[in-house]
Amino acid sequence: TLKSLLGLFSQDDKEQAMKYLKLVGIQDKAHIRADQLSGGQQQRVAIARALAQNPQILLADEPVASLDPATCHIVMDYLKKVNEELGITIICNLHFLSLVRQYATRVIAMKNGEVVYEGDPQSINDAWFEKIYGEGAKEVHIN
C-alpha cells in the first residue's frame, strides 16, 4: 500500500497496466490524471483497473448510465471485447433494452427483487417489456 501511494510500482505492474489500457484503447492517456479524462475514458480506466486484478467475473453496474449514446457503445464494445478475448464473464446491469439486445447473450430481468424474465435478449418483446417495466413504460433506444 505504501509503495502504491508513493507511485513505486514494479515493471511487471506497469506492463500489465499498459496492456489493459491498450486493450480498452486508451494507452495514450496513461500519464494523464483520471480527473482530466472524459467520462467514457474514465469508464475505460475503471475497466482496465478491474482487469489488473485478474478477475474471472467482472461486475459492471450501469457502466454507461452517465454517458452519451456514442460513448455508450464504445464502453460496451470494450466490455464485449474483454469477454470475447479474455474469456471473462461480464455481469452487467443495464436499463436500456436496445443495449441489452445488442450486447447481451443472456438476460435476467428483475422487478421488486424477483426474477420476471430469464432468457434470450432478442425474445424480450413489447409484452415482456411492459411486464418488466410496468404498464405505460416507453422503451428508450440508444443507437
PDB file of C-alpha atoms in Angstrom:
ATOM      1  CA  THR A   1       0.000   0.000   0.000  1.00  0.00           C
ATOM      2  CA  LEU A   2       2.778   2.448   0.895  1.00  0.00           C
ATOM      3  CA  LYS A   3       4.575   1.681  -2.377  1.00  0.00           C
ATOM      4  CA  SER A   4       1.438   2.417  -4.392  1.00  0.00           C
ATOM      5  CA  LEU A   5       0.862   5.685  -2.503  1.00  0.00           C
ATOM      6  CA  LEU A   6       4.397   6.722  -3.408  1.00  0.00           C
ATOM      7  CA  GLY A   7       3.963   5.578  -7.016  1.00  0.00           C
ATOM      8  CA  LEU A   8       6.587   2.860  -6.708  1.00  0.00           C
ATOM      9  CA  PHE A   9       5.295   0.129  -8.994  1.00  0.00           C
ATOM     10  CA  SER A  10       7.191  -2.866 -10.312  1.00  0.00           C
ATOM     11  CA  GLN A  11       7.992  -3.140 -14.009  1.00  0.00           C
ATOM     12  CA  ASP A  12       5.540  -6.071 -14.205  1.00  0.00           C
ATOM     13  CA  ASP A  13       2.758  -3.919 -12.719  1.00  0.00           C
ATOM     14  CA  LYS A  14       3.484  -1.128 -15.208  1.00  0.00           C
ATOM     15  CA  GLU A  15       3.499  -3.555 -18.141  1.00  0.00           C
ATOM     16  CA  GLN A  16       0.226  -5.113 -17.019  1.00  0.00           C
ATOM     17  CA  ALA A  17      -1.383  -1.676 -16.622  1.00  0.00           C
ATOM     18  CA  MET A  18      -0.278  -0.662 -20.118  1.00  0.00           C
ATOM     19  CA  LYS A  19      -1.538  -3.970 -21.533  1.00  0.00           C
ATOM     20  CA  TYR A  20      -5.034  -3.343 -20.169  1.00  0.00           C
ATOM     21  CA  LEU A  21      -5.053   0.359 -21.062  1.00  0.00           C
ATOM     22  CA  LYS A  22      -4.169  -0.709 -24.605  1.00  0.00           C
ATOM     23  CA  LEU A  23      -6.930  -3.339 -24.568  1.00  0.00           C
ATOM     24  CA  VAL A  24      -9.513  -0.624 -23.801  1.00  0.00           C
ATOM     25  CA  GLY A  25      -7.996   1.820 -26.296  1.00  0.00           C
ATOM     26  CA  ILE A  26      -6.524   4.496 -24.036  1.00  0.00           C
ATOM     27  CA  GLN A  27      -2.856   3.622 -23.671  1.00  0.00           C
ATOM     28  CA  ASP A  28      -2.043   7.149 -24.893  1.00  0.00           C
ATOM     29  CA  LYS A  29      -3.751   8.512 -21.747  1.00  0.00           C
ATOM     30  CA  ALA A  30      -1.582   6.523 -19.306  1.00  0.00           C
ATOM     31  CA  HIS A  31       0.161   9.584 -17.886  1.00  0.00           C
ATOM     32  CA  ILE A  32      -2.900  11.819 -17.608  1.00  0.00           C
ATOM     33  CA  ARG A  33      -4.723  12.199 -14.296  1.00  0.00           C
ATOM     34  CA  ALA A  34      -8.101  10.415 -14.262  1.00  0.00           C
ATOM     35  CA  ASP A  35      -9.932  13.644 -13.371  1.00  0.00           C
ATOM     36  CA  GLN A  36      -8.667  15.118 -16.652  1.00  0.00           C
ATOM     37  CA  LEU A  37     -10.282  12.360 -18.731  1.00  0.00           C
ATOM     38  CA  SER A  38     -13.743  12.292 -20.274  1.00  0.00           C
ATOM     39  CA  GLY A  39     -16.481  10.169 -18.706  1.00  0.00           C
ATOM     40  CA  GLY A  40     -16.045   7.422 -21.274  1.00  0.00           C
ATOM     41  CA  GLN A  41     -12.282   7.414 -20.795  1.00  0.00           C
ATOM     42  CA  GLN A  42     -12.771   7.203 -17.022  1.00  0.00           C
ATOM     43  CA  GLN A  43     -15.052   4.209 -17.526  1.00  0.00           C
ATOM     44  CA  ARG A  44     -12.369   2.530 -19.622  1.00  0.00           C
ATOM     45  CA  VAL A  45      -9.749   3.244 -16.933  1.00  0.00           C
ATOM     46  CA  ALA A  46     -12.103   1.558 -14.455  1.00  0.00           C
ATOM     47  CA  ILE A  47     -12.339  -1.493 -16.723  1.00  0.00           C
ATOM     48  CA  ALA A  48      -8.540  -1.640 -17.081  1.00  0.00           C
ATOM     49  CA  ARG A  49      -8.101  -1.273 -13.309  1.00  0.00           C
ATOM     50  CA  ALA A  50     -10.551  -4.117 -12.707  1.00  0.00           C
ATOM     51  CA  LEU A  51      -8.765  -6.311 -15.271  1.00  0.00           C
ATOM     52  CA  ALA A  52      -5.466  -5.773 -13.455  1.00  0.00           C
ATOM     53  CA  GLN A  53      -7.000  -7.749 -10.575  1.00  0.00           C
ATOM     54  CA  ASN A  54      -7.199 -10.807 -12.899  1.00  0.00           C
ATOM     55  CA  PRO A  55     -10.912 -11.441 -12.294  1.00  0.00           C
ATOM     56  CA  GLN A  56     -12.902 -14.406 -13.525  1.00  0.00           C
ATOM     57  CA  ILE A  57     -16.083 -12.316 -13.437  1.00  0.00           C
ATOM     58  CA  LEU A  58     -16.451  -8.570 -13.966  1.00  0.00           C
ATOM     59  CA  LEU A  59     -19.462  -6.842 -12.441  1.00  0.00           C
ATOM     60  CA  ALA A  60     -20.488  -3.703 -14.314  1.00  0.00           C
ATOM     61  CA  ASP A  61     -23.212  -1.747 -12.519  1.00  0.00           C
ATOM     62  CA  GLU A  62     -24.771   0.600 -15.070  1.00  0.00           C
ATOM     63  CA  PRO A  63     -21.444   1.233 -16.820  1.00  0.00           C
ATOM     64  CA  VAL A  64     -22.983   3.598 -19.384  1.00  0.00           C
ATOM     65  CA  ALA A  65     -25.681   5.364 -17.357  1.00  0.00           C
ATOM     66  CA  SER A  66     -23.975   8.765 -17.403  1.00  0.00           C
ATOM     67  CA  LEU A  67     -22.551   8.594 -20.918  1.00  0.00           C
ATOM     68  CA  ASP A  68     -23.756   9.966 -24.246  1.00  0.00           C
ATOM     69  CA  PRO A  69     -25.068   7.411 -26.780  1.00  0.00           C
ATOM     70  CA  ALA A  70     -21.880   7.279 -28.883  1.00  0.00           C
ATOM     71  CA  THR A  71     -19.685   6.758 -25.831  1.00  0.00           C
ATOM     72  CA  CYS A  72     -22.118   4.124 -24.509  1.00  0.00           C
ATOM     73  CA  HIS A  73     -21.314   1.934 -27.475  1.00  0.00           C
ATOM     74  CA  ILE A  74     -17.564   2.489 -27.115  1.00  0.00           C
ATOM     75  CA  VAL A  75     -17.634   1.297 -23.493  1.00  0.00           C
ATOM     76  CA  MET A  76     -19.975  -1.600 -24.266  1.00  0.00           C
ATOM     77  CA  ASP A  77     -17.769  -2.631 -27.209  1.00  0.00           C
ATOM     78  CA  TYR A  78     -14.769  -2.818 -24.865  1.00  0.00           C
ATOM     79  CA  LEU A  79     -16.714  -4.884 -22.327  1.00  0.00           C
ATOM     80  CA  LYS A  80     -17.666  -7.228 -25.152  1.00  0.00           C
ATOM     81  CA  LYS A  81     -14.009  -7.385 -26.221  1.00  0.00           C
ATOM     82  CA  VAL A  82     -12.961  -8.270 -22.659  1.00  0.00           C
ATOM     83  CA  ASN A  83     -15.487 -11.091 -22.652  1.00  0.00           C
ATOM     84  CA  GLU A  84     -14.570 -12.460 -26.061  1.00  0.00           C
ATOM     85  CA  GLU A  85     -10.778 -12.035 -25.976  1.00  0.00           C
ATOM     86  CA  LEU A  86     -10.042 -12.717 -22.309  1.00  0.00           C
ATOM     87  CA  GLY A  87     -12.905 -15.114 -21.589  1.00  0.00           C
ATOM     88  CA  ILE A  88     -14.015 -13.061 -18.590  1.00  0.00           C
ATOM     89  CA  THR A  89     -17.699 -13.309 -17.730  1.00  0.00           C
ATOM     90  CA  ILE A  90     -19.346  -9.880 -17.658  1.00  0.00           C
ATOM     91  CA  ILE A  91     -22.412  -9.374 -15.474  1.00  0.00           C
ATOM     92  CA  CYS A  92     -23.849  -6.050 -16.476  1.00  0.00           C
ATOM     93  CA  ASN A  93     -26.765  -4.102 -15.057  1.00  0.00           C
ATOM     94  CA  LEU A  94     -28.366  -2.157 -17.920  1.00  0.00           C
ATOM     95  CA  HIS A  95     -31.627  -0.255 -18.185  1.00  0.00           C
ATOM     96  CA  PHE A  96     -31.562   0.367 -21.929  1.00  0.00           C
ATOM     97  CA  LEU A  97     -33.136  -2.589 -23.677  1.00  0.00           C
ATOM     98  CA  SER A  98     -31.579  -1.599 -27.011  1.00  0.00           C
ATOM     99  CA  LEU A  99     -28.130  -2.108 -25.449  1.00  0.00           C
ATOM    100  CA  VAL A 100     -29.260  -5.352 -23.846  1.00  0.00           C
ATOM    101  CA  ARG A 101     -30.420  -6.682 -27.210  1.00  0.00           C
ATOM    102  CA  GLN A 102     -27.192  -5.653 -28.916  1.00  0.00           C
ATOM    103  CA  TYR A 103     -24.642  -6.818 -26.335  1.00  0.00           C
ATOM    104  CA  ALA A 104     -26.157  -9.409 -24.010  1.00  0.00           C
ATOM    105  CA  THR A 105     -26.122 -13.135 -24.580  1.00  0.00           C
ATOM    106  CA  ARG A 106     -28.430 -13.873 -21.651  1.00  0.00           C
ATOM    107  CA  VAL A 107     -30.832 -11.696 -19.673  1.00  0.00           C
ATOM    108  CA  ILE A 108     -32.188 -11.898 -16.167  1.00  0.00           C
ATOM    109  CA  ALA A 109     -34.768  -9.164 -15.591  1.00  0.00           C
ATOM    110  CA  MET A 110     -35.882  -8.353 -12.074  1.00  0.00           C
ATOM    111  CA  LYS A 111     -38.765  -6.370 -10.680  1.00  0.00           C
ATOM    112  CA  ASN A 112     -39.291  -5.730  -6.979  1.00  0.00           C
ATOM    113  CA  GLY A 113     -36.482  -8.152  -6.160  1.00  0.00           C
ATOM    114  CA  GLU A 114     -37.945 -11.052  -8.120  1.00  0.00           C
ATOM    115  CA  VAL A 115     -36.909 -12.581 -11.434  1.00  0.00           C
ATOM    116  CA  VAL A 116     -39.591 -11.812 -14.024  1.00  0.00           C
ATOM    117  CA  TYR A 117     -37.679 -12.857 -17.149  1.00  0.00           C
ATOM    118  CA  GLU A 118     -34.741 -15.109 -17.887  1.00  0.00           C
ATOM    119  CA  GLY A 119     -33.591 -15.938 -21.368  1.00  0.00           C
ATOM    120  CA  ASP A 120     -32.584 -14.629 -24.753  1.00  0.00           C
ATOM    121  CA  PRO A 121     -32.400 -10.828 -25.112  1.00  0.00           C
ATOM    122  CA  GLN A 122     -33.992 -10.997 -28.572  1.00  0.00           C
ATOM    123  CA  SER A 123     -37.105 -12.600 -27.087  1.00  0.00           C
ATOM    124  CA  ILE A 124     -37.978  -9.554 -24.996  1.00  0.00           C
ATOM    125  CA  ASN A 125     -40.922  -8.171 -26.935  1.00  0.00           C
ATOM    126  CA  ASP A 126     -43.308  -5.320 -26.066  1.00  0.00           C
ATOM    127  CA  ALA A 127     -45.350  -7.543 -23.737  1.00  0.00           C
ATOM    128  CA  TRP A 128     -42.252  -8.616 -21.799  1.00  0.00           C
ATOM    129  CA  PHE A 129     -41.003  -5.027 -21.703  1.00  0.00           C
ATOM    130  CA  GLU A 130     -44.286  -3.913 -20.153  1.00  0.00           C
ATOM    131  CA  LYS A 131     -44.197  -6.762 -17.649  1.00  0.00           C
ATOM    132  CA  ILE A 132     -40.638  -5.853 -16.638  1.00  0.00           C
ATOM    133  CA  TYR A 133     -41.019  -2.069 -16.508  1.00  0.00           C
ATOM    134  CA  GLY A 134     -44.714  -1.650 -15.894  1.00  0.00           C
ATOM    135  CA  GLU A 135     -47.735  -0.646 -17.860  1.00  0.00           C
ATOM    136  CA  GLY A 136     -47.275   2.508 -19.922  1.00  0.00           C
ATOM    137  CA  ALA A 137     -43.465   2.354 -19.833  1.00  0.00           C
ATOM    138  CA  LYS A 138     -41.809   3.537 -23.020  1.00  0.00           C
ATOM    139  CA  GLU A 139     -38.624   1.997 -24.353  1.00  0.00           C
ATOM    140  CA  VAL A 140     -35.703   4.358 -24.949  1.00  0.00           C
ATOM    141  CA  HIS A 141     -33.417   3.363 -27.825  1.00  0.00           C
ATOM    142  CA  ILE A 142     -29.713   4.103 -27.934  1.00  0.00           C
ATOM    143  CA  ASN A 143     -28.452   3.778 -31.497  1.00  0.00           C
TER     144      ASN A 143
END
